[in-house]
Protein backbone atom coordinates (compact mmCIF):
# COMPACT_ATOMS: atom_id res chain seq x y z
CA UNK A 1 0.00 0.00 0.00
CA UNK A 2 1.40 3.42 -0.97
CA UNK A 3 -0.10 6.85 -0.38
CA UNK A 4 1.30 10.27 -1.26
CA UNK A 5 1.22 12.69 1.68
CA UNK A 6 0.64 16.44 1.52
CA UNK A 7 3.56 18.70 2.52
CA UNK A 8 1.62 20.32 5.38
CA UNK A 9 0.01 19.75 8.75
CA UNK A 10 -2.69 17.51 7.25
CA UNK A 11 -0.16 14.77 6.48
CA UNK A 12 -0.23 13.05 9.89
CA UNK A 13 -4.03 12.89 10.00
CA UNK A 14 -4.22 11.53 6.47
CA UNK A 15 -1.55 8.96 7.28
CA UNK A 16 -3.43 7.81 10.41
CA UNK A 17 -6.64 7.45 8.39
CA UNK A 18 -4.79 5.46 5.73
CA UNK A 19 -3.34 3.17 8.43
CA UNK A 20 -6.76 2.52 9.99
CA UNK A 21 -8.36 1.76 6.63
CA UNK A 22 -5.58 -0.46 5.30
CA UNK A 23 -5.13 -2.44 8.52
CA UNK A 24 -8.89 -3.07 8.56
CA UNK A 25 -8.64 -4.44 4.99
CA UNK A 26 -5.81 -6.71 6.14
CA UNK A 27 -7.75 -7.79 9.27
CA UNK A 28 -5.05 -6.32 11.53
CA UNK A 29 -7.18 -4.03 13.70
CA UNK A 30 -5.22 -5.03 16.82
CA UNK A 31 -2.19 -3.18 15.38
CA UNK A 32 -4.04 0.08 14.62
CA UNK A 33 -3.25 2.02 17.82
CA UNK A 34 0.47 1.28 17.78
CA UNK A 35 0.77 1.79 14.03
CA UNK A 36 -1.08 5.12 14.17
CA UNK A 37 1.35 6.34 16.83
CA UNK A 38 4.36 5.13 14.84
CA UNK A 39 3.17 6.75 11.62
CA UNK A 40 2.35 10.00 13.46
CA UNK A 41 5.90 10.17 14.80
CA UNK A 42 7.49 9.33 11.45
CA UNK A 43 5.37 11.86 9.55
CA UNK A 44 5.95 14.50 12.24
CA UNK A 45 9.70 13.99 11.96
CA UNK A 46 9.48 14.20 8.17
CA UNK A 47 7.64 17.52 8.45
CA UNK A 48 10.02 18.88 11.08
CA UNK A 49 13.38 17.67 9.78
CA UNK A 50 12.94 16.28 6.30
CA UNK A 51 11.43 19.00 4.11
CA UNK A 52 7.94 17.41 4.32
CA UNK A 53 6.89 13.80 3.87
CA UNK A 54 6.72 12.30 0.41
CA UNK A 55 4.77 9.11 0.84
CA UNK A 56 3.58 6.50 3.29
CA UNK A 57 4.14 2.84 2.49
CA UNK A 58 2.64 -0.11 4.40
CA UNK A 59 3.96 -3.59 3.69
CA UNK A 60 2.65 -6.86 5.07
CA UNK A 61 4.84 -9.93 4.80
CA UNK A 62 6.19 -11.80 7.84
CA UNK A 63 5.86 -8.48 9.67
CA UNK A 64 4.04 -5.18 9.23
CA UNK A 65 6.40 -2.51 7.90
CA UNK A 66 5.65 1.21 7.93
CA UNK A 67 7.80 3.50 5.78
CA UNK A 68 7.74 7.28 5.42
CA UNK A 69 9.90 8.96 2.81
CA UNK A 70 11.01 12.59 2.68
CA UNK A 71 13.50 14.72 0.77
CA UNK A 72 15.78 15.52 3.71
CA UNK A 73 19.33 14.14 3.61
CA UNK A 74 19.92 13.61 7.36
CA UNK A 75 19.21 10.20 8.88
CA UNK A 76 17.38 10.30 12.24
CA UNK A 77 18.98 9.38 15.54
CA UNK A 78 17.37 8.70 18.89
CA UNK A 79 17.50 11.77 21.10
CA UNK A 80 17.71 11.52 24.87
CA UNK A 81 15.19 14.10 26.00
CA UNK A 82 15.14 15.56 29.49
CA UNK A 83 11.99 15.20 31.58
CA UNK A 84 11.09 18.85 30.92
CA UNK A 85 11.62 18.68 27.14
CA UNK A 86 8.45 18.94 25.05
CA UNK A 87 9.85 16.94 22.13
CA UNK A 88 12.56 14.45 21.30
CA UNK A 89 10.87 11.22 22.38
CA UNK A 90 9.33 9.99 19.12
CA UNK A 91 12.08 7.61 18.07
CA UNK A 92 12.41 6.37 21.65
CA UNK A 93 8.74 5.37 21.51
CA UNK A 94 9.16 3.71 18.13
CA UNK A 95 12.22 1.86 19.42
CA UNK A 96 10.20 0.51 22.38
CA UNK A 97 7.04 -0.40 20.45
CA UNK A 98 8.48 -1.93 17.30
CA UNK A 99 10.59 -5.01 16.65
CA UNK A 100 13.11 -2.81 14.85
CA UNK A 101 13.38 0.44 12.95
CA UNK A 102 15.90 2.17 10.75
CA UNK A 103 16.50 4.52 7.89
CA UNK A 104 18.30 4.62 4.57
CA UNK A 105 19.23 7.26 2.08
CA UNK A 106 17.51 7.28 -1.30
CA UNK A 107 18.27 9.28 -4.45
CA UNK A 108 15.54 11.75 -3.42
CA UNK A 109 16.25 11.93 0.32
CA UNK A 110 15.58 9.11 2.78
CA UNK A 111 13.14 6.50 4.03
CA UNK A 112 12.53 5.87 7.73
CA UNK A 113 10.87 2.56 8.53
CA UNK A 114 9.60 0.53 11.47
CA UNK A 115 8.53 -3.11 11.74
CA UNK A 116 6.01 -4.76 14.04
CA UNK A 117 5.30 -8.44 14.51
CA UNK A 118 2.00 -9.60 13.10
CA UNK A 119 -0.45 -10.99 15.66
CA UNK A 120 -0.27 -14.74 16.21
CA UNK A 121 -3.61 -16.35 15.52
CA UNK A 122 -4.78 -19.79 16.61
CA UNK A 123 -3.26 -22.47 14.39
CA UNK A 124 -0.59 -20.17 12.93
CA UNK A 125 3.13 -20.28 13.75
CA UNK A 126 4.66 -17.33 15.63
CA UNK A 127 7.21 -14.92 14.17
CA UNK A 128 10.66 -16.29 13.26
mmCIF file of C-alpha atoms in Angstrom:
data_model
loop_
_atom_site.group_PDB
_atom_site.id
_atom_site.type_symbol
_atom_site.label_atom_id
_atom_site.label_comp_id
_atom_site.label_asym_id
_atom_site.label_seq_id
_atom_site.Cartn_x
_atom_site.Cartn_y
_atom_site.Cartn_z
ATOM 1 C CA UNK A 1 0.000 0.000 0.000
ATOM 2 C CA UNK A 2 1.397 3.417 -0.973
ATOM 3 C CA UNK A 3 -0.101 6.853 -0.377
ATOM 4 C CA UNK A 4 1.303 10.270 -1.256
ATOM 5 C CA UNK A 5 1.223 12.687 1.676
ATOM 6 C CA UNK A 6 0.643 16.445 1.520
ATOM 7 C CA UNK A 7 3.559 18.699 2.524
ATOM 8 C CA UNK A 8 1.622 20.317 5.377
ATOM 9 C CA UNK A 9 0.012 19.747 8.750
ATOM 10 C CA UNK A 10 -2.690 17.515 7.245
ATOM 11 C CA UNK A 11 -0.155 14.772 6.480
ATOM 12 C CA UNK A 12 -0.234 13.054 9.889
ATOM 13 C CA UNK A 13 -4.029 12.894 10.001
ATOM 14 C CA UNK A 14 -4.219 11.534 6.465
ATOM 15 C CA UNK A 15 -1.545 8.960 7.284
ATOM 16 C CA UNK A 16 -3.426 7.805 10.413
ATOM 17 C CA UNK A 17 -6.638 7.452 8.394
ATOM 18 C CA UNK A 18 -4.795 5.455 5.734
ATOM 19 C CA UNK A 19 -3.336 3.173 8.434
ATOM 20 C CA UNK A 20 -6.761 2.524 9.990
ATOM 21 C CA UNK A 21 -8.361 1.755 6.631
ATOM 22 C CA UNK A 22 -5.579 -0.463 5.301
ATOM 23 C CA UNK A 23 -5.127 -2.442 8.518
ATOM 24 C CA UNK A 24 -8.894 -3.071 8.562
ATOM 25 C CA UNK A 25 -8.638 -4.438 4.991
ATOM 26 C CA UNK A 26 -5.814 -6.714 6.137
ATOM 27 C CA UNK A 27 -7.751 -7.790 9.273
ATOM 28 C CA UNK A 28 -5.049 -6.319 11.525
ATOM 29 C CA UNK A 29 -7.184 -4.029 13.696
ATOM 30 C CA UNK A 30 -5.216 -5.026 16.819
ATOM 31 C CA UNK A 31 -2.195 -3.176 15.382
ATOM 32 C CA UNK A 32 -4.043 0.078 14.617
ATOM 33 C CA UNK A 33 -3.255 2.016 17.816
ATOM 34 C CA UNK A 34 0.467 1.285 17.784
ATOM 35 C CA UNK A 35 0.769 1.789 14.031
ATOM 36 C CA UNK A 36 -1.080 5.118 14.174
ATOM 37 C CA UNK A 37 1.347 6.339 16.828
ATOM 38 C CA UNK A 38 4.360 5.127 14.842
ATOM 39 C CA UNK A 39 3.171 6.749 11.621
ATOM 40 C CA UNK A 40 2.353 10.002 13.457
ATOM 41 C CA UNK A 41 5.898 10.172 14.804
ATOM 42 C CA UNK A 42 7.486 9.327 11.447
ATOM 43 C CA UNK A 43 5.366 11.862 9.549
ATOM 44 C CA UNK A 44 5.947 14.500 12.237
ATOM 45 C CA UNK A 45 9.699 13.992 11.958
ATOM 46 C CA UNK A 46 9.483 14.197 8.165
ATOM 47 C CA UNK A 47 7.644 17.522 8.451
ATOM 48 C CA UNK A 48 10.022 18.878 11.081
ATOM 49 C CA UNK A 49 13.379 17.674 9.776
ATOM 50 C CA UNK A 50 12.941 16.280 6.296
ATOM 51 C CA UNK A 51 11.434 19.002 4.111
ATOM 52 C CA UNK A 52 7.944 17.411 4.321
ATOM 53 C CA UNK A 53 6.885 13.797 3.865
ATOM 54 C CA UNK A 54 6.720 12.295 0.407
ATOM 55 C CA UNK A 55 4.769 9.105 0.844
ATOM 56 C CA UNK A 56 3.578 6.500 3.289
ATOM 57 C CA UNK A 57 4.136 2.835 2.491
ATOM 58 C CA UNK A 58 2.636 -0.106 4.397
ATOM 59 C CA UNK A 59 3.956 -3.595 3.685
ATOM 60 C CA UNK A 60 2.648 -6.865 5.067
ATOM 61 C CA UNK A 61 4.840 -9.933 4.800
ATOM 62 C CA UNK A 62 6.194 -11.802 7.838
ATOM 63 C CA UNK A 63 5.858 -8.475 9.670
ATOM 64 C CA UNK A 64 4.037 -5.178 9.231
ATOM 65 C CA UNK A 65 6.396 -2.505 7.901
ATOM 66 C CA UNK A 66 5.646 1.211 7.932
ATOM 67 C CA UNK A 67 7.801 3.500 5.785
ATOM 68 C CA UNK A 68 7.742 7.278 5.425
ATOM 69 C CA UNK A 69 9.897 8.962 2.812
ATOM 70 C CA UNK A 70 11.010 12.586 2.678
ATOM 71 C CA UNK A 71 13.504 14.716 0.768
ATOM 72 C CA UNK A 72 15.784 15.521 3.706
ATOM 73 C CA UNK A 73 19.329 14.135 3.615
ATOM 74 C CA UNK A 74 19.916 13.606 7.356
ATOM 75 C CA UNK A 75 19.207 10.205 8.884
ATOM 76 C CA UNK A 76 17.381 10.299 12.242
ATOM 77 C CA UNK A 77 18.976 9.385 15.539
ATOM 78 C CA UNK A 78 17.367 8.699 18.890
ATOM 79 C CA UNK A 79 17.500 11.774 21.102
ATOM 80 C CA UNK A 80 17.711 11.522 24.868
ATOM 81 C CA UNK A 81 15.186 14.096 25.999
ATOM 82 C CA UNK A 82 15.139 15.555 29.491
ATOM 83 C CA UNK A 83 11.987 15.201 31.579
ATOM 84 C CA UNK A 84 11.091 18.852 30.925
ATOM 85 C CA UNK A 85 11.619 18.683 27.138
ATOM 86 C CA UNK A 86 8.454 18.944 25.049
ATOM 87 C CA UNK A 87 9.845 16.938 22.129
ATOM 88 C CA UNK A 88 12.557 14.451 21.298
ATOM 89 C CA UNK A 89 10.873 11.221 22.383
ATOM 90 C CA UNK A 90 9.329 9.989 19.125
ATOM 91 C CA UNK A 91 12.077 7.614 18.067
ATOM 92 C CA UNK A 92 12.413 6.369 21.652
ATOM 93 C CA UNK A 93 8.736 5.370 21.514
ATOM 94 C CA UNK A 94 9.161 3.711 18.131
ATOM 95 C CA UNK A 95 12.223 1.865 19.422
ATOM 96 C CA UNK A 96 10.204 0.514 22.379
ATOM 97 C CA UNK A 97 7.041 -0.404 20.451
ATOM 98 C CA UNK A 98 8.484 -1.934 17.297
ATOM 99 C CA UNK A 99 10.587 -5.014 16.646
ATOM 100 C CA UNK A 100 13.111 -2.814 14.848
ATOM 101 C CA UNK A 101 13.382 0.443 12.955
ATOM 102 C CA UNK A 102 15.898 2.168 10.748
ATOM 103 C CA UNK A 103 16.504 4.524 7.885
ATOM 104 C CA UNK A 104 18.300 4.616 4.569
ATOM 105 C CA UNK A 105 19.234 7.258 2.076
ATOM 106 C CA UNK A 106 17.510 7.282 -1.301
ATOM 107 C CA UNK A 107 18.270 9.283 -4.449
ATOM 108 C CA UNK A 108 15.543 11.746 -3.425
ATOM 109 C CA UNK A 109 16.251 11.932 0.324
ATOM 110 C CA UNK A 110 15.579 9.107 2.779
ATOM 111 C CA UNK A 111 13.138 6.504 4.031
ATOM 112 C CA UNK A 112 12.532 5.873 7.728
ATOM 113 C CA UNK A 113 10.871 2.558 8.529
ATOM 114 C CA UNK A 114 9.603 0.534 11.473
ATOM 115 C CA UNK A 115 8.533 -3.111 11.739
ATOM 116 C CA UNK A 116 6.009 -4.756 14.039
ATOM 117 C CA UNK A 117 5.300 -8.444 14.509
ATOM 118 C CA UNK A 118 1.998 -9.604 13.105
ATOM 119 C CA UNK A 119 -0.450 -10.991 15.662
ATOM 120 C CA UNK A 120 -0.271 -14.735 16.212
ATOM 121 C CA UNK A 121 -3.606 -16.347 15.516
ATOM 122 C CA UNK A 122 -4.780 -19.790 16.612
ATOM 123 C CA UNK A 123 -3.263 -22.466 14.391
ATOM 124 C CA UNK A 124 -0.590 -20.170 12.930
ATOM 125 C CA UNK A 125 3.128 -20.278 13.749
ATOM 126 C CA UNK A 126 4.657 -17.334 15.630
ATOM 127 C CA UNK A 127 7.212 -14.921 14.174
ATOM 128 C CA UNK A 128 10.664 -16.287 13.259
#
